[in-house]
PDB file of C-alpha atoms in Angstrom:
ATOM      1  CA  MET A 298      37.110  -9.235   3.170  1.00  0.00           C
ATOM      2  CA  ALA A 299      34.928 -12.060   1.955  1.00  0.00           C
ATOM      3  CA  VAL A 300      34.618 -13.091  -1.625  1.00  0.00           C
ATOM      4  CA  GLU A 301      31.241 -11.795  -1.818  1.00  0.00           C
ATOM      5  CA  ASP A 302      32.654  -8.291  -1.028  1.00  0.00           C
ATOM      6  CA  TYR A 303      34.931  -8.432  -3.937  1.00  0.00           C
ATOM      7  CA  LYS A 304      32.448  -9.383  -6.106  1.00  0.00           C
ATOM      8  CA  LYS A 305      29.674  -6.893  -5.333  1.00  0.00           C
ATOM      9  CA  ASN A 306      32.106  -3.975  -4.391  1.00  0.00           C
ATOM     10  CA  HIS A 307      35.801  -4.114  -4.969  1.00  0.00           C
ATOM     11  CA  TRP A 308      35.907  -5.618  -8.421  1.00  0.00           C
ATOM     12  CA  PRO A 309      33.017  -3.596  -9.798  1.00  0.00           C
ATOM     13  CA  ASN A 310      34.717  -0.276  -9.459  1.00  0.00           C
ATOM     14  CA  LEU A 311      37.963  -1.491 -10.336  1.00  0.00           C
ATOM     15  CA  GLU A 312      36.267  -3.061 -13.593  1.00  0.00           C
ATOM     16  CA  LYS A 313      34.845   0.348 -14.410  1.00  0.00           C
ATOM     17  CA  VAL A 314      38.302   1.780 -14.402  1.00  0.00           C
ATOM     18  CA  ILE A 315      40.021  -0.677 -16.352  1.00  0.00           C
ATOM     19  CA  ASP A 316      37.031   0.062 -18.794  1.00  0.00           C
ATOM     20  CA  ARG A 317      37.753   3.659 -18.872  1.00  0.00           C
ATOM     21  CA  LEU A 318      41.567   3.162 -19.130  1.00  0.00           C
ATOM     22  CA  LEU A 319      41.746   0.751 -22.144  1.00  0.00           C
ATOM     23  CA  VAL A 320      39.215   3.150 -24.478  1.00  0.00           C
ATOM     24  CA  GLN A 321      40.341   6.466 -23.600  1.00  0.00           C
ATOM     25  CA  ASN A 322      43.123   8.605 -24.990  1.00  0.00           C
ATOM     26  CA  PRO A 323      45.917   9.025 -22.643  1.00  0.00           C
ATOM     27  CA  THR A 324      45.008  12.943 -22.148  1.00  0.00           C
ATOM     28  CA  ASP A 325      41.685  11.839 -20.886  1.00  0.00           C
ATOM     29  CA  HIS A 326      43.694   9.748 -18.072  1.00  0.00           C
ATOM     30  CA  SER A 327      43.788  12.619 -15.673  1.00  0.00           C
ATOM     31  CA  SER A 328      40.168  11.991 -14.621  1.00  0.00           C
ATOM     32  CA  VAL A 329      41.181   8.511 -13.150  1.00  0.00           C
ATOM     33  CA  SER A 330      41.294   8.531  -9.247  1.00  0.00           C
ATOM     34  CA  TYR A 331      44.788   6.417  -9.046  1.00  0.00           C
ATOM     35  CA  ALA A 332      44.802   6.803  -5.525  1.00  0.00           C
ATOM     36  CA  GLN A 333      41.460   5.181  -5.335  1.00  0.00           C
ATOM     37  CA  ILE A 334      42.343   1.772  -7.563  1.00  0.00           C
ATOM     38  CA  TYR A 335      45.465   1.677  -5.696  1.00  0.00           C
ATOM     39  CA  SER A 336      43.608   1.355  -2.382  1.00  0.00           C
ATOM     40  CA  TYR A 337      41.300  -1.275  -3.897  1.00  0.00           C
ATOM     41  CA  VAL A 338      44.042  -3.560  -5.189  1.00  0.00           C
ATOM     42  CA  TYR A 339      46.269  -3.196  -2.072  1.00  0.00           C
ATOM     43  CA  LYS A 340      43.130  -4.356  -0.040  1.00  0.00           C
ATOM     44  CA  CYS A 341      42.418  -7.062  -2.286  1.00  0.00           C
ATOM     45  CA  VAL A 342      46.137  -8.492  -2.324  1.00  0.00           C
ATOM     46  CA  CYS A 343      46.029  -8.240   1.347  1.00  0.00           C
ATOM     47  CA  GLN A 344      42.784  -9.930   2.137  1.00  0.00           C
ATOM     48  CA  GLN A 345      44.266 -12.986  -0.298  1.00  0.00           C
ATOM     49  CA  HIS A 346      42.114 -12.320  -2.849  1.00  0.00           C
ATOM     50  CA  SER A 347      45.103 -11.948  -5.638  1.00  0.00           C
ATOM     51  CA  GLU A 348      44.572 -14.974  -7.887  1.00  0.00           C
ATOM     52  CA  LEU A 349      40.765 -13.631  -8.161  1.00  0.00           C
ATOM     53  CA  LEU A 350      41.915 -10.287  -8.916  1.00  0.00           C
ATOM     54  CA  TYR A 351      44.651 -11.347 -11.502  1.00  0.00           C
ATOM     55  CA  ASN A 352      42.068 -13.601 -13.348  1.00  0.00           C
ATOM     56  CA  ASP A 353      39.563 -10.718 -13.345  1.00  0.00           C
ATOM     57  CA  LEU A 354      41.952  -8.557 -14.667  1.00  0.00           C
ATOM     58  CA  THR A 355      43.744 -10.629 -17.362  1.00  0.00           C
ATOM     59  CA  SER A 356      39.807 -11.711 -18.356  1.00  0.00           C
ATOM     60  CA  LYS A 357      38.529  -8.076 -18.728  1.00  0.00           C
ATOM     61  CA  VAL A 358      41.719  -7.209 -20.715  1.00  0.00           C
ATOM     62  CA  THR A 359      41.256 -10.407 -23.071  1.00  0.00           C
ATOM     63  CA  SER A 360      37.667  -9.534 -23.560  1.00  0.00           C
ATOM     64  CA  HIS A 361      38.686  -5.796 -24.792  1.00  0.00           C
ATOM     65  CA  LEU A 362      41.353  -6.961 -27.130  1.00  0.00           C
ATOM     66  CA  GLN A 363      38.870  -9.545 -28.425  1.00  0.00           C
ATOM     67  CA  GLN A 364      36.789  -6.795 -29.342  1.00  0.00           C
ATOM     68  CA  VAL A 365      39.683  -4.776 -31.098  1.00  0.00           C
ATOM     69  CA  SER A 366      40.666  -7.740 -33.053  1.00  0.00           C
ATOM     70  CA  PHE A 367      36.695  -7.839 -34.073  1.00  0.00           C
ATOM     71  CA  TYR A 368      37.216  -4.336 -35.145  1.00  0.00           C
ATOM     72  CA  LEU A 369      40.104  -4.615 -37.151  1.00  0.00           C
ATOM     73  CA  GLN A 370      38.549  -7.565 -39.332  1.00  0.00           C
ATOM     74  CA  GLU A 371      36.682  -4.567 -40.683  1.00  0.00           C
ATOM     75  CA  VAL A 372      39.316  -2.259 -41.728  1.00  0.00           C
ATOM     76  CA  PRO A 373      40.534  -1.936 -45.247  1.00  0.00           C
ATOM     77  CA  PRO A 374      43.563  -2.223 -46.216  1.00  0.00           C
ATOM     78  CA  ALA A 375      44.316   0.892 -47.228  1.00  0.00           C
ATOM     79  CA  ASP A 376      43.798   2.093 -43.462  1.00  0.00           C
ATOM     80  CA  PHE A 377      44.528  -0.813 -41.926  1.00  0.00           C
ATOM     81  CA  ILE A 378      48.657   0.254 -41.109  1.00  0.00           C
ATOM     82  CA  GLU A 379      47.025   3.321 -39.562  1.00  0.00           C
ATOM     83  CA  ASN A 380      44.113   1.757 -37.471  1.00  0.00           C
ATOM     84  CA  PHE A 381      46.804  -1.040 -36.165  1.00  0.00           C
ATOM     85  CA  ASN A 382      49.075   1.587 -35.327  1.00  0.00           C
ATOM     86  CA  MET A 383      46.141   3.285 -33.239  1.00  0.00           C
ATOM     87  CA  VAL A 384      44.951   0.642 -31.651  1.00  0.00           C
ATOM     88  CA  LEU A 385      48.581  -0.264 -30.493  1.00  0.00           C
ATOM     89  CA  THR A 386      49.581   2.669 -28.978  1.00  0.00           C
ATOM     90  CA  GLN A 387      46.224   3.117 -27.144  1.00  0.00           C
ATOM     91  CA  TYR A 388      47.046  -0.109 -25.328  1.00  0.00           C
ATOM     92  CA  MET A 389      50.737   0.841 -24.400  1.00  0.00           C
ATOM     93  CA  ALA A 390      49.393   4.126 -23.068  1.00  0.00           C
ATOM     94  CA  SER A 391      46.664   2.026 -21.478  1.00  0.00           C
ATOM     95  CA  LEU A 392      48.946  -0.295 -19.641  1.00  0.00           C
ATOM     96  CA  GLN A 393      51.647   2.683 -18.577  1.00  0.00           C
ATOM     97  CA  CYS A 394      48.479   3.491 -16.133  1.00  0.00           C
ATOM     98  CA  ILE A 395      47.516  -0.021 -15.339  1.00  0.00           C
ATOM     99  CA  VAL A 396      50.509  -1.590 -14.315  1.00  0.00           C
ATOM    100  CA  PRO A 397      51.643   1.077 -11.738  1.00  0.00           C
ATOM    101  CA  VAL A 398      48.273   0.804  -9.586  1.00  0.00           C
ATOM    102  CA  PHE A 399      48.316  -3.090 -10.002  1.00  0.00           C
ATOM    103  CA  VAL A 400      51.993  -2.793  -8.270  1.00  0.00           C
ATOM    104  CA  TYR A 401      50.989  -4.770  -5.304  1.00  0.00           C
ATOM    105  CA  LEU A 402      49.413  -7.662  -7.101  1.00  0.00           C
ATOM    106  CA  ASN A 403      52.383  -7.939  -9.218  1.00  0.00           C
ATOM    107  CA  LYS A 404      54.712  -8.051  -6.533  1.00  0.00           C
ATOM    108  CA  PHE A 405      52.993 -10.051  -4.209  1.00  0.00           C
ATOM    109  CA  TYR A 406      51.570 -12.567  -6.506  1.00  0.00           C
ATOM    110  CA  ILE A 407      52.741 -12.599 -10.252  1.00  0.00           C
ATOM    111  CA  GLU A 408      55.948 -12.320  -9.709  1.00  0.00           C
ATOM    112  CA  SER A 409      56.626 -13.955  -6.646  1.00  0.00           C
ATOM    113  CA  LYS A 410      54.155 -17.146  -7.238  1.00  0.00           C
ATOM    114  CA  LEU A 411      53.863 -17.104 -10.795  1.00  0.00           C
ATOM    115  CA  ASN A 412      57.383 -16.352 -11.641  1.00  0.00           C
ATOM    116  CA  ARG A 413      56.062 -13.545 -14.427  1.00  0.00           C
ATOM    117  CA  ASP A 414      55.476  -9.895 -14.849  1.00  0.00           C
ATOM    118  CA  LEU A 415      52.413  -8.050 -15.276  1.00  0.00           C
ATOM    119  CA  ASN A 416      53.449  -5.604 -17.859  1.00  0.00           C
ATOM    120  CA  LYS A 417      54.828  -8.984 -20.033  1.00  0.00           C
ATOM    121  CA  ASP A 418      51.673 -10.901 -19.389  1.00  0.00           C
ATOM    122  CA  LEU A 419      49.448  -7.998 -20.574  1.00  0.00           C
ATOM    123  CA  MET A 420      51.595  -7.315 -23.836  1.00  0.00           C
ATOM    124  CA  ASN A 421      51.439 -10.846 -24.490  1.00  0.00           C
ATOM    125  CA  LEU A 422      47.662 -10.716 -24.398  1.00  0.00           C
ATOM    126  CA  PHE A 423      47.961  -8.084 -26.695  1.00  0.00           C
ATOM    127  CA  ALA A 424      50.450 -10.323 -29.190  1.00  0.00           C
ATOM    128  CA  ASP A 425      47.903 -13.216 -28.773  1.00  0.00           C
ATOM    129  CA  GLN A 426      44.190 -11.561 -29.407  1.00  0.00           C
ATOM    130  CA  VAL A 427      45.401  -9.063 -31.894  1.00  0.00           C
ATOM    131  CA  ALA A 428      48.719  -9.261 -33.582  1.00  0.00           C
ATOM    132  CA  GLU A 429      49.037 -13.058 -33.723  1.00  0.00           C
ATOM    133  CA  LYS A 430      45.695 -13.160 -35.362  1.00  0.00           C
ATOM    134  CA  HIS A 431      46.461  -9.843 -38.093  1.00  0.00           C
ATOM    135  CA  VAL A 432      50.074 -10.092 -38.601  1.00  0.00           C
ATOM    136  CA  HIS A 433      49.576 -12.060 -41.721  1.00  0.00           C
ATOM    137  CA  THR A 434      47.675  -9.269 -43.185  1.00  0.00           C
ATOM    138  CA  LEU A 435      49.950  -6.382 -41.825  1.00  0.00           C
ATOM    139  CA  MET A 436      53.218  -7.569 -42.780  1.00  0.00           C
ATOM    140  CA  PRO A 437      52.423  -7.195 -46.678  1.00  0.00           C
ATOM    141  CA  LEU A 438      50.889  -4.023 -46.420  1.00  0.00           C
ATOM    142  CA  LEU A 439      53.910  -2.885 -44.278  1.00  0.00           C
ATOM    143  CA  VAL A 440      56.477  -4.320 -46.706  1.00  0.00           C
ATOM    144  CA  LYS A 441      54.789  -2.503 -49.781  1.00  0.00           C
ATOM    145  CA  ALA A 442      54.239   1.038 -47.934  1.00  0.00           C
ATOM    146  CA  HIS A 443      58.069   0.589 -47.192  1.00  0.00           C
ATOM    147  CA  SER A 444      58.785   0.044 -50.879  1.00  0.00           C
ATOM    148  CA  MET A 445      56.724   3.420 -51.656  1.00  0.00           C
ATOM    149  CA  PRO A 446      58.402   6.213 -49.273  1.00  0.00           C
ATOM    150  CA  PHE A 447      55.769   8.301 -47.695  1.00  0.00           C
ATOM    151  CA  GLU A 448      52.826   6.216 -48.293  1.00  0.00           C
ATOM    152  CA  VAL A 449      52.834   5.916 -45.047  1.00  0.00           C
ATOM    153  CA  GLN A 450      54.263   8.338 -42.101  1.00  0.00           C
ATOM    154  CA  PRO A 451      57.343   7.073 -41.251  1.00  0.00           C
ATOM    155  CA  SER A 452      56.668   7.568 -37.507  1.00  0.00           C
ATOM    156  CA  THR A 453      53.836   5.119 -38.071  1.00  0.00           C
ATOM    157  CA  MET A 454      55.749   2.488 -39.789  1.00  0.00           C
ATOM    158  CA  ALA A 455      58.405   3.043 -37.396  1.00  0.00           C
ATOM    159  CA  SER A 456      55.850   2.995 -34.383  1.00  0.00           C
ATOM    160  CA  VAL A 457      54.463  -0.340 -35.760  1.00  0.00           C
ATOM    161  CA  VAL A 458      57.290  -2.100 -36.766  1.00  0.00           C
ATOM    162  CA  LYS A 459      58.885  -1.505 -33.535  1.00  0.00           C
ATOM    163  CA  GLY A 460      55.692  -2.433 -31.746  1.00  0.00           C
ATOM    164  CA  LEU A 461      55.673  -6.015 -33.667  1.00  0.00           C
ATOM    165  CA  TYR A 462      59.210  -6.443 -32.499  1.00  0.00           C
ATOM    166  CA  ASN A 463      58.607  -5.783 -28.817  1.00  0.00           C
ATOM    167  CA  LEU A 464      55.521  -8.101 -28.847  1.00  0.00           C
ATOM    168  CA  ARG A 465      57.462 -11.088 -31.208  1.00  0.00           C
ATOM    169  CA  PRO A 466      60.842 -10.763 -32.005  1.00  0.00           C
ATOM    170  CA  GLU A 467      60.709 -13.725 -34.227  1.00  0.00           C
ATOM    171  CA  TRP A 468      58.021 -11.854 -36.470  1.00  0.00           C
ATOM    172  CA  ALA A 469      61.419 -10.076 -38.094  1.00  0.00           C
ATOM    173  CA  GLN A 470      61.888 -13.226 -39.751  1.00  0.00           C
ATOM    174  CA  LEU A 471      58.993 -12.811 -41.936  1.00  0.00           C
ATOM    175  CA  ALA A 472      60.279  -9.510 -43.290  1.00  0.00           C
ATOM    176  CA  PRO A 473      63.833  -9.183 -42.273  1.00  0.00           C
ATOM    177  CA  ALA A 474      64.713  -6.341 -44.696  1.00  0.00           C
ATOM    178  CA  LEU A 475      61.958  -4.202 -43.539  1.00  0.00           C
ATOM    179  CA  PHE A 476      62.429  -4.879 -39.852  1.00  0.00           C
ATOM    180  CA  SER A 477      66.209  -3.968 -40.402  1.00  0.00           C
ATOM    181  CA  GLY A 478      65.547  -0.475 -41.407  1.00  0.00           C
ATOM    182  CA  PHE A 479      63.978  -0.058 -38.116  1.00  0.00           C
ATOM    183  CA  ILE A 480      65.544  -2.418 -35.919  1.00  0.00           C
ATOM    184  CA  PRO A 481      69.499  -2.149 -35.506  1.00  0.00           C
ATOM    185  CA  GLN A 482      71.467  -5.950 -35.868  1.00  0.00           C
ATOM    186  CA  ILE A 483      68.311  -7.602 -37.529  1.00  0.00           C
ATOM    187  CA  HIS A 484      70.556  -9.151 -40.220  1.00  0.00           C
ATOM    188  CA  PRO A 485      73.212 -11.630 -38.925  1.00  0.00           C
ATOM    189  CA  PRO A 486      77.086 -10.079 -38.489  1.00  0.00           C
ATOM    190  CA  ALA A 487      78.561 -10.612 -41.740  1.00  0.00           C
ATOM    191  CA  VAL A 488      81.428 -13.762 -41.769  1.00  0.00           C
ATOM    192  CA  GLU A 489      84.362 -14.194 -43.337  1.00  0.00           C
ATOM    193  CA  SER A 490      83.654 -17.306 -45.405  1.00  0.00           C
ATOM    194  CA  HIS A 491      80.417 -15.230 -47.065  1.00  0.00           C
ATOM    195  CA  LEU A 492      82.769 -12.043 -48.254  1.00  0.00           C
ATOM    196  CA  SER A 493      82.548 -13.545 -51.970  1.00  0.00           C
ATOM    197  CA  ASP A 494      78.937 -13.670 -51.760  1.00  0.00           C
ATOM    198  CA  TYR A 495      78.922 -10.113 -50.246  1.00  0.00           C
ATOM    199  CA  ALA A 496      80.837  -9.124 -52.983  1.00  0.00           C
ATOM    200  CA  ALA A 497      78.938 -10.484 -55.954  1.00  0.00           C
ATOM    201  CA  HIS A 498      75.620  -9.264 -54.644  1.00  0.00           C
ATOM    202  CA  ASP A 499      76.929  -5.844 -54.133  1.00  0.00           C
ATOM    203  CA  GLN A 500      78.751  -6.115 -57.535  1.00  0.00           C
ATOM    204  CA  LYS A 501      75.468  -6.787 -58.777  1.00  0.00           C
ATOM    205  CA  LEU A 502      73.405  -4.081 -57.136  1.00  0.00           C
ATOM    206  CA  GLN A 503      76.082  -1.948 -58.641  1.00  0.00           C
ATOM    207  CA  MET A 504      75.201  -3.232 -62.413  1.00  0.00           C
ATOM    208  CA  GLU A 505      71.669  -2.819 -61.525  1.00  0.00           C
ATOM    209  CA  LEU A 506      72.172   0.762 -60.368  1.00  0.00           C
ATOM    210  CA  SER A 507      73.931   1.421 -63.560  1.00  0.00           C
ATOM    211  CA  MET A 508      71.703  -0.109 -65.986  1.00  0.00           C
ATOM    212  CA  ASN A 509      68.455   2.550 -64.523  1.00  0.00           C
ATOM    213  CA  GLY A 510      70.902   5.262 -65.271  1.00  0.00           C
ATOM    214  CA  PHE A 511      72.765   5.674 -62.016  1.00  0.00           C
ATOM    215  CA  SER A 512      76.523   6.187 -62.482  1.00  0.00           C
ATOM    216  CA  ARG A 513      79.539   5.803 -60.047  1.00  0.00           C
ATOM    217  CA  GLY A 514      80.600   9.119 -60.455  1.00  0.00           C
ATOM    218  CA  ASP A 515      81.539  11.677 -62.965  1.00  0.00           C
ATOM    219  CA  GLN A 516      84.709   9.940 -64.285  1.00  0.00           C
ATOM    220  CA  SER A 517      85.375  12.928 -66.915  1.00  0.00           C
ATOM    221  CA  ARG A 518      85.955  14.859 -64.258  1.00  0.00           C
ATOM    222  CA  LYS A 519      88.314  12.400 -62.380  1.00  0.00           C
ATOM    223  CA  ARG A 520      90.400  12.162 -65.512  1.00  0.00           C
ATOM    224  CA  ALA A 521      90.611  15.972 -66.090  1.00  0.00           C
ATOM    225  CA  ILE A 522      92.416  16.039 -62.410  1.00  0.00           C
ATOM    226  CA  GLU A 523      94.575  13.096 -62.858  1.00  0.00           C
ATOM    227  CA  ASP A 524      95.708  14.946 -66.575  1.00  0.00           C
ATOM    228  CA  SER A 525      96.686  18.264 -64.690  1.00  0.00           C
TER     229      SER A 525
END
């Protein structure tokens, strides 16, 4: 296969399918001929066009994600969490279809020559092109929503927070209290030298609860039991 044949026939056919996978709902993916895509990818790899195919694929996905980022810029704050979750969920569903049909490219070029992984590369593209550009807008909205139960659906909150953590674990440090509600072991383990600090913090919390009308139990009932 000459480069001209790749550019004229194989890549245009692949590009159309990738476009469809990136924008369609997961339930619509049944209309895609995965066997045909797999065949195109296999031929491109066998004919030594792996680098060209990889560059075209990542360029196509990058272009799509830049449009997604531009779309999010126009979303009002009240709808931002829901919309971010929508584009993140859709993209992750697309990767579940794109990555398997590019398995030959992943195995014989990305893993063997680049020492990377296609799924991770495409996840990083979302982090760089979308999440990184909006995380400082998104994080205060998440923190506020987390302090007001059911302002945002719990499933949506969990999806976004876990999605951000999967993209960039270090983002948890921007709002540890928020992430610790959805990701185990976000806070460092307790150490003996800090026990007095933990006790003081616990005492302060109990005092604040007491001042706001939360008692530590029905003490009169306890005394009645003891007297009996």
